[in-house]
Amino acid sequence: MSTTRPWPNSLSLAFLEDLYADFLRDPGSVPDDWRRFFQTSGDGHGGDGARLGPSFRPATIFDPRHGDGRREITELHRPSAEVAILQDRVDQLVRAYRVRGHMIARLDPLGRPRPEQPELDPAHYGITAADMDRTVSSRTIAGARVRVLRDILQRLRNTYCRSIGAQFMHIDDINVRHWLQERMEGTENRVRLSRKEQFRILSRLTDAVVFEEFIQKKYVGAKSFSLEGSESLIPLLDLAIEHAGEHDIDEVVIGMAHRGRLNVLANIMDKSPQEIFCEFEDATLAIRDGAGDVKYHLGYSSDWDTAVGRRIHLSLCFNPSHLEYINPVAMGRMRAKQDRVGDTERLRGMVLLIHGDASFAGEGIIQETLNLSELPAYTVGGTIHVIVNNQIGFTTPPEHGRSTLYASAVGKMLQIPIFHVNGENPEAVAQVIRLAMDFRQEFKRDVVIDMYGYRRHGHNEGDEPSFTQPLLYKAIAKRKSVREGYLEHLLKLGGVTQEHADEVAARTRERLDKALALARCGECGMQREPPPGIWSGHIGGPERLVQDVDTGVDAERLKALLLAQTTAPEGFHVHPKLKRAMDMRRDMVEGGRPLDWSAAEALAFASLAAEGIRIRLTGQDSARGAFSQRHAVLHDYETGQTYVPLQHVAPDQASVEIHDSPLSEVGVLGFEYGYSLECPDGLVAWEAQFGDFCNAAQVIIDQFITSAEDKWKRLSGLVLLLPHGFEGQGPEHSSARLERFLLLAADHNIQVTQPTTPAQYFHLLRRQMLRPLRKPLVVLTPKSLLRHPKVVSTFDDLATGTFQRVIPDTLERKRHARRILLCSGKIYYDLAAKREELGRDDVAIVRVEQLYPLQEESLQAALATYADGTHVYWVQEEPENMGAWRYMRARFAEKLVGRLPLRGVYRAESASPATGSAAVHKLEQAQLIQKAFGDGGG
């Protein structure tokens, strides 16, 4: 009589099925105990179709030749408990190496000790030295299904604990994990390079090292933010671009901060060393009035011909000192490039971002950028992130700069691998970049490479690092360059001679010497300008260089465009409340009601799209509109499917994209700014949920949007839509901080507007695209005015004219006005209502719709009929120290256009934009309006 016992819990059905399948193919491929078990269970054969089936229970095994297919397993047929227990322990150890192996990998070139990992010690699982020569299952490791335990451990150590550490077990998708396991364990995480490939790496290291040494000798103490200690970045980038060619990639956009930038410009971007030395010599007269930027912030573009014969266009983005803020900008540029050529699969372009270790761990923009990576409106098909890990941030060591073991820890928020690699092992770097590129190609996801090196000098070359890290820099001083170490390795292998290597270095020095001689003899000239390409026909500079254009659209055409947005496909269930909104739009077409703000916007978008101008609008809740005013994306009330009427207004129209963004300001605005750099012929707009929140994106506004034309000669037509107005909603829901934009406005760098009618908004958006001028456009848009009965326009208002920078009063008796109220935005309607209430025909109200550039001729024309000496009061809702008052006062002093006394009416100066009390707001507003009509100003 047979005796049955439960299987050990660690033995799964899947394991038994796999092992039995191996036995059927090749009985000799499974361990002896299991082979005897299967032979006995299956009468020594197994037979066709024999398998472990779904009816399997702990005490039975399926065999179709025996009755009901079940046979009891007797004690004699079992593998020993010892074998099963050992296998379980081995499986735990294998997993531990995959999860924890990176913890003991030799990543640090300086050889500092790493924390002990008991989980990687076989003894931790009760595995003894005697077990090391036993044969166990290795079915989860690529290759043979069984191996000697000693060999398994050696393979795991080679794969995960040498110069490469891999973090990938946090990835939930088992297929992705298995892909990575097979690629790493199958090769023991080592790439086999030909002698030609090894020499290429040596040559690129030579270029990098010699360039840095040359700069240090010729420009002693000059800031260059040297790459010394991390020169393996150059062969890494070289291999990445070559591999991109094998993946049929046409464009690579690179973003990086200043560390190593000059080296990348010279040795990857192919910028002439002569140009770089001219910038060190500061000999060019091209810089005017302080414009331009320091040499280690400059961008560049070039073409790269790969070994497989593919030409790849490289773009290195201009970058300020704000380090990681270039990341979303680079992604936006690539997304626009992909959209331009219809690359919806995101196959033909790649973003490569180079980070510092301290900034990758410390800057919040990293999280925002990573979060964008797989969102439909922002994905670019996967970004390669390379952390140049200097193991220090300025003077701050890692233990004071982050709360995580690795600088790359934030990368684990995504389902992506993180590879750590010792930068002094160039062949390990080669393996990692190849693995990363193949992973990106296979899964269209980001990859993080954390390349450990060090910083040979201080934060800059004039800094003394040993003040704060004496021990670290004693160790660094003893290090030879990575090029020397790799050359020693190749000399041992043979095929490369010292003489050949010296010859390569000598040629590089000779080339740099010639370039320096030319730079110092005055042959610097102007920096090479990239060909205009898609920017042909667009200009920057002062607004006065371009003529105003007619932005009107035939009224009947507008009616047809609006009517097209009032229908949905057959079978599409529009929300009942939105049906009424559609009916209102039809009523507008039929003349039953005037056009409101959202209708005018929809017509601006529709008319531009019908004329072949693409539209892209993103922002928090922008598809519906933060104030439920837009509803550009309809959702089926029963199925949830979406429909965008603006995408169906005309045959052969341009694309219209309106997306809800993640809860991000700086990341999304950076992305849209980058998009605008590659889309001069499209209306690219970012909308803040409330204008107040644009201050969370201030770095992008300050360092890119308002200064890029001056610093880098880079144009952008990006539109910022910022809801603005004081309505008693508190300090964070009132002000788009108009004063900040006016403070930043200089030398015709931006446009700052506050339109007060739907028609004005319509003409403004169309003007932005129909003029050749490309400037960032800041629009303070309304909130309560979206449904104000007075904030309306007619089709005729949209059909004729253009945007008015200043709207004069229409009073018949304005020659007799005793007071002129000058204002901008929402407060106009409060003033007009009060004037009507008081019957004050002696008060004129003039609206300034474009605050910058403020054309005095437009203001003079609006004020021409008023008598000299008539008092003008600038009236604003904002406190005295905010809004446009101080800007107007600085511009005109005490007399407007030289003849009209100017004073101000405003809230008292305040540290906070607005009160948090609705009741206090109403009282303040009433007093403000009363003051505007009283005897005195502020």
XYZ file of N, CA and C in Angstrom, residues 432-571:
420
model
N 26.824 48.203 -20.835
C 25.646 48.845 -20.266
C 24.929 49.704 -21.301
N 25.656 50.469 -22.102
C 24.977 51.326 -23.069
C 24.330 50.488 -24.161
N 24.956 49.382 -24.532
C 24.322 48.506 -25.523
C 23.046 47.889 -24.956
N 23.114 47.438 -23.720
C 21.947 46.860 -23.069
C 20.840 47.904 -22.929
N 21.210 49.122 -22.538
C 20.226 50.186 -22.370
C 19.561 50.538 -23.694
N 20.340 50.645 -24.742
C 19.781 51.001 -26.048
C 18.847 49.912 -26.558
N 19.222 48.658 -26.360
C 18.366 47.563 -26.805
C 17.079 47.497 -25.979
N 17.188 47.769 -24.684
C 15.982 47.783 -23.843
C 15.035 48.884 -24.303
N 15.564 50.069 -24.542
C 14.721 51.168 -25.007
C 14.043 50.815 -26.330
N 14.794 50.203 -27.231
C 14.231 49.825 -28.522
C 13.127 48.784 -28.365
N 13.319 47.847 -27.445
C 12.369 46.750 -27.272
C 11.098 47.195 -26.567
N 11.230 48.057 -25.530
C 10.082 48.352 -24.671
C 9.627 49.804 -24.714
N 10.335 50.666 -25.424
C 9.964 52.085 -25.555
C 9.850 52.758 -24.191
N 10.768 52.433 -23.301
C 10.779 53.016 -21.963
C 12.125 53.669 -21.678
N 12.128 54.489 -20.638
C 13.369 55.109 -20.190
C 14.320 54.054 -19.624
N 15.583 54.413 -19.560
C 16.613 53.609 -18.902
C 17.527 54.572 -18.153
N 17.996 54.169 -16.978
C 18.934 54.987 -16.213
C 20.275 54.271 -16.123
N 21.335 54.982 -16.480
C 22.704 54.488 -16.324
C 23.401 55.390 -15.308
N 23.838 54.799 -14.227
C 24.514 55.523 -13.153
C 26.003 55.193 -13.251
N 26.777 56.064 -13.916
C 28.190 55.793 -14.192
C 29.060 56.436 -13.115
N 29.685 55.588 -12.326
C 30.514 56.065 -11.224
C 31.878 56.530 -11.719
N 32.254 57.723 -11.283
C 33.585 58.236 -11.544
C 34.004 59.091 -10.362
N 34.644 60.193 -10.663
C 34.988 61.160 -9.619
C 35.270 62.478 -10.316
N 35.466 63.510 -9.535
C 35.739 64.843 -10.066
C 37.167 65.209 -9.669
N 38.056 65.251 -10.643
C 39.465 65.434 -10.305
C 39.730 66.809 -9.703
N 39.019 67.813 -10.145
C 39.215 69.166 -9.622
C 38.036 69.520 -8.718
N 38.003 70.772 -8.308
C 36.868 71.242 -7.522
C 35.654 71.432 -8.402
N 34.625 72.056 -7.838
C 33.414 72.317 -8.621
C 33.761 73.045 -9.905
N 34.685 73.992 -9.833
C 35.278 74.560 -11.032
C 36.786 74.614 -10.811
N 37.488 74.979 -11.838
C 38.939 74.835 -11.793
C 39.618 75.839 -10.855
N 38.879 76.851 -10.412
C 39.443 77.791 -9.467
C 39.132 77.434 -8.027
N 38.463 76.322 -7.833
C 38.008 75.916 -6.503
C 39.028 74.940 -5.889
N 39.179 74.981 -4.566
C 40.083 74.058 -3.884
C 39.261 73.010 -3.131
N 39.110 71.808 -3.669
C 38.214 70.811 -3.069
C 38.718 70.219 -1.767
N 40.028 70.261 -1.536
C 40.545 69.626 -0.329
C 40.217 70.406 0.936
N 39.680 71.635 0.784
C 39.214 72.366 1.963
C 38.159 71.556 2.716
N 37.285 70.904 1.958
C 36.152 70.207 2.576
C 36.226 68.694 2.445
N 36.991 68.175 1.481
C 37.134 66.730 1.306
C 38.610 66.347 1.193
N 39.388 66.556 2.252
C 40.835 66.285 2.142
C 41.161 64.834 1.850
N 40.475 63.889 2.492
C 40.778 62.471 2.285
C 40.380 62.024 0.884
N 39.213 62.458 0.453
C 38.756 62.104 -0.890
C 39.753 62.576 -1.932
N 40.224 63.796 -1.803
C 41.096 64.334 -2.846
C 42.534 63.857 -2.735
N 42.921 63.344 -1.596
C 44.205 62.629 -1.534
C 44.114 61.345 -2.351
N 42.979 60.657 -2.238
C 42.789 59.421 -3.003
C 42.704 59.717 -4.501
N 42.010 60.791 -4.863
C 41.867 61.136 -6.276
C 43.212 61.509 -6.885
N 44.038 62.201 -6.121
C 45.339 62.637 -6.639
C 46.210 61.457 -7.058
N 45.980 60.305 -6.463
C 46.796 59.121 -6.776
C 46.267 58.358 -8.002
N 45.085 58.732 -8.493
C 44.484 57.972 -9.578
C 45.089 58.345 -10.915
N 45.384 57.366 -11.733
C 45.744 57.641 -13.117
C 44.457 57.753 -13.920
N 44.555 58.282 -15.109
C 43.361 58.490 -15.913
C 42.793 57.152 -16.390
N 41.513 57.164 -16.718
C 40.868 55.951 -17.206
C 41.507 55.499 -18.519
N 42.009 56.448 -19.282
C 42.673 56.091 -20.545
C 43.936 55.271 -20.284
N 44.716 55.661 -19.270
C 45.920 54.899 -18.944
C 45.580 53.490 -18.492
N 44.562 53.375 -17.648
C 44.172 52.055 -17.164
C 43.691 51.155 -18.286
N 42.911 51.715 -19.199
C 42.393 50.898 -20.300
C 43.514 50.536 -21.269
N 44.439 51.445 -21.477
C 45.565 51.146 -22.357
C 46.391 49.991 -21.790
N 46.623 49.990 -20.491
C 47.353 48.877 -19.876
C 46.629 47.561 -20.123
N 45.312 47.585 -20.024
C 44.520 46.378 -20.271
C 44.698 45.900 -21.719
N 44.650 46.818 -22.664
C 44.777 46.429 -24.071
C 46.195 45.977 -24.406
N 47.174 46.573 -23.764
C 48.554 46.154 -24.014
C 48.764 44.707 -23.580
N 48.122 44.317 -22.495
C 48.232 42.928 -22.037
C 47.571 41.972 -23.022
N 46.479 42.418 -23.643
C 45.779 41.561 -24.604
C 46.517 41.457 -25.922
N 47.347 42.454 -26.228
C 48.032 42.483 -27.508
C 47.151 43.125 -28.556
N 47.735 43.438 -29.711
C 46.960 44.058 -30.782
C 47.033 45.570 -30.759
N 47.416 46.145 -29.626
C 47.629 47.590 -29.513
C 49.017 47.793 -28.918
N 49.795 48.686 -29.505
C 51.145 48.949 -28.999
C 51.172 50.322 -28.335
N 52.144 50.504 -27.469
C 52.312 51.800 -26.809
C 52.580 52.884 -27.845
N 53.365 52.546 -28.874
C 53.702 53.518 -29.903
C 52.454 53.987 -30.653
N 51.578 53.033 -30.963
C 50.342 53.377 -31.681
C 49.471 54.285 -30.817
N 49.357 53.954 -29.539
C 48.543 54.753 -28.635
C 49.116 56.158 -28.485
N 50.436 56.263 -28.367
C 51.080 57.571 -28.250
C 50.874 58.402 -29.512
N 50.881 57.729 -30.652
C 50.674 58.432 -31.915
C 49.282 59.058 -31.976
N 48.276 58.325 -31.491
C 46.904 58.851 -31.459
C 46.840 60.094 -30.569
N 47.443 60.024 -29.390
C 47.438 61.164 -28.478
C 48.173 62.355 -29.083
N 49.287 62.095 -29.764
C 50.067 63.173 -30.371
C 49.276 63.881 -31.457
N 48.537 63.107 -32.267
C 47.727 63.720 -33.326
C 46.659 64.632 -32.725
N 46.063 64.171 -31.629
C 45.030 64.978 -30.983
C 45.616 66.281 -30.449
N 46.784 66.196 -29.799
C 47.426 67.409 -29.276
C 47.793 68.364 -30.409
N 48.291 67.808 -31.502
C 48.677 68.640 -32.641
C 47.471 69.396 -33.206
N 46.344 68.697 -33.295
C 45.121 69.337 -33.807
C 44.680 70.476 -32.876
N 44.780 70.253 -31.567
C 44.381 71.286 -30.613
C 45.359 72.459 -30.635
N 46.650 72.175 -30.806
C 47.639 73.250 -30.884
C 47.361 74.169 -32.072
N 47.037 73.591 -33.211
C 46.753 74.388 -34.412
C 45.504 75.245 -34.192
N 44.493 74.656 -33.571
C 43.265 75.403 -33.313
C 43.523 76.566 -32.367
N 44.352 76.347 -31.346
C 44.663 77.404 -30.392
C 45.436 78.528 -31.070
N 46.363 78.173 -31.928
C 47.153 79.189 -32.632
C 46.246 80.086 -33.469
N 45.277 79.491 -34.154
C 44.349 80.280 -34.964
C 43.501 81.188 -34.081
N 43.066 80.655 -32.940
C 42.237 81.457 -32.040
C 43.017 82.650 -31.509
N 44.276 82.445 -31.174
C 45.074 83.513 -30.553
C 45.595 84.527 -31.560
N 45.555 84.186 -32.855
C 45.975 85.176 -33.847
C 44.793 85.991 -34.358
N 43.641 85.819 -33.697
C 42.491 86.670 -33.998
C 41.517 86.117 -35.001
N 41.724 84.896 -35.461
C 40.813 84.310 -36.449
C 39.651 83.619 -35.737
N 38.813 84.460 -35.173
C 37.679 83.894 -34.428
C 36.372 84.055 -35.175
N 36.105 85.241 -35.680
C 34.889 85.428 -36.456
C 33.635 85.181 -35.657
N 32.534 85.109 -36.361
C 31.233 84.871 -35.729
C 31.029 83.382 -35.531
N 30.310 83.040 -34.484
C 29.982 81.632 -34.248
C 29.106 81.124 -35.388
N 29.353 79.924 -35.798
C 28.576 79.324 -36.886
C 27.108 79.282 -36.529
N 26.284 79.800 -37.422
C 24.843 79.759 -37.211
C 24.281 78.525 -37.908
N 23.412 77.785 -37.259
C 22.805 76.638 -37.928
C 21.891 77.106 -39.053
N 21.704 76.314 -40.065
C 20.801 76.709 -41.146
C 19.399 76.954 -40.603
N 18.660 77.903 -41.205
C 17.357 78.280 -40.644
C 16.341 77.149 -40.621
N 16.334 76.297 -41.644
C 15.413 75.156 -41.656
C 13.979 75.569 -41.439
N 13.345 74.955 -40.433
C 11.922 75.215 -40.181
C 11.671 76.637 -39.696
N 12.719 77.355 -39.280
C 12.552 78.725 -38.804
C 12.672 79.747 -39.931
N 12.883 79.283 -41.138
C 12.936 80.197 -42.267
C 11.615 80.954 -42.380
N 11.695 82.274 -42.516
C 10.480 83.082 -42.625
C 9.977 83.619 -41.301
N 10.595 83.218 -40.187
C 10.199 83.716 -38.866
C 11.336 84.557 -38.298
N 10.981 85.611 -37.577
C 11.998 86.522 -37.069
C 11.745 86.850 -35.609
N 12.805 87.342 -34.971
C 12.681 87.885 -33.627
C 12.861 89.382 -33.685
N 13.421 89.962 -32.632
C 13.665 91.386 -32.628
C 12.443 92.197 -32.226
N 12.517 93.512 -32.394
C 11.427 94.398 -31.970
C 10.147 94.177 -32.772
N 9.036 94.414 -32.121
C 7.733 94.256 -32.762
C 7.569 95.226 -33.920
N 8.198 96.380 -33.835
C 8.014 97.400 -34.880
C 8.582 96.968 -36.234
N 9.377 95.864 -36.232
C 9.952 95.393 -37.491
C 8.930 94.694 -38.375
N 7.786 94.342 -37.812
C 6.757 93.658 -38.600
C 5.490 94.493 -38.622
N 4.787 94.403 -39.705
C 3.525 95.112 -39.818
C 2.403 94.293 -39.196
N 1.393 95.002 -38.716
C 0.206 94.302 -38.239
C -0.472 93.604 -39.409
N -1.126 92.509 -39.117
C -1.794 91.731 -40.161
C -3.293 91.692 -39.880
N -4.042 91.520 -40.934
C -5.487 91.377 -40.787
C -5.760 89.965 -40.263
N -6.331 89.871 -39.098
C -6.582 88.567 -38.490
C -8.047 88.159 -38.552
N -8.846 88.940 -39.238
C -10.263 88.611 -39.350
C -10.517 87.404 -40.244
N -11.656 86.786 -40.043
C -12.093 85.641 -40.847
C -13.545 85.898 -41.244
N -13.874 85.615 -42.469
C -15.220 85.845 -42.971
C -16.272 85.282 -42.012
N -17.296 86.074 -41.749
C -18.293 85.696 -40.747
C -18.986 84.382 -41.099
N -19.304 84.178 -42.376
C -19.975 82.937 -42.755
C -19.055 81.738 -42.554
N -17.763 81.951 -42.805
C -16.795 80.883 -42.564
C -16.734 80.562 -41.072
N -16.765 81.585 -40.253
C -16.732 81.367 -38.809
C -17.967 80.610 -38.335
N -19.088 80.943 -38.886
C -20.326 80.248 -38.487
C -20.243 78.756 -38.829
N -19.683 78.464 -39.984
C -19.550 77.059 -40.374
C -18.574 76.328 -39.437
N -17.499 76.995 -39.053
C -16.523 76.380 -38.149
C -17.118 76.138 -36.766
N -17.939 77.069 -36.304
C -18.550 76.885 -34.987
C -19.634 75.816 -35.044
N -20.387 75.800 -36.137
C -21.444 74.801 -36.275
C -20.857 73.389 -36.307
N -19.677 73.251 -36.917
C -19.030 71.935 -36.986
C -18.692 71.403 -35.605
N -18.607 72.289 -34.615
C -18.264 71.877 -33.257
C -19.492 71.615 -32.391
N -20.653 71.665 -32.998
C -21.883 71.443 -32.227
C -22.504 70.083 -32.504
N -21.780 69.240 -33.219
C -22.296 67.911 -33.527
C -21.300 66.853 -33.078
N -21.810 65.673 -32.815
C -20.984 64.529 -32.436
C -21.317 63.372 -33.373
N -20.465 62.357 -33.458
C -20.735 61.232 -34.347
C -22.037 60.527 -33.971
N -22.619 59.871 -34.940
C -23.845 59.110 -34.687
C -23.567 58.026 -33.642
N -24.430 57.933 -32.667
C -24.260 56.945 -31.609
C -23.439 57.429 -30.440
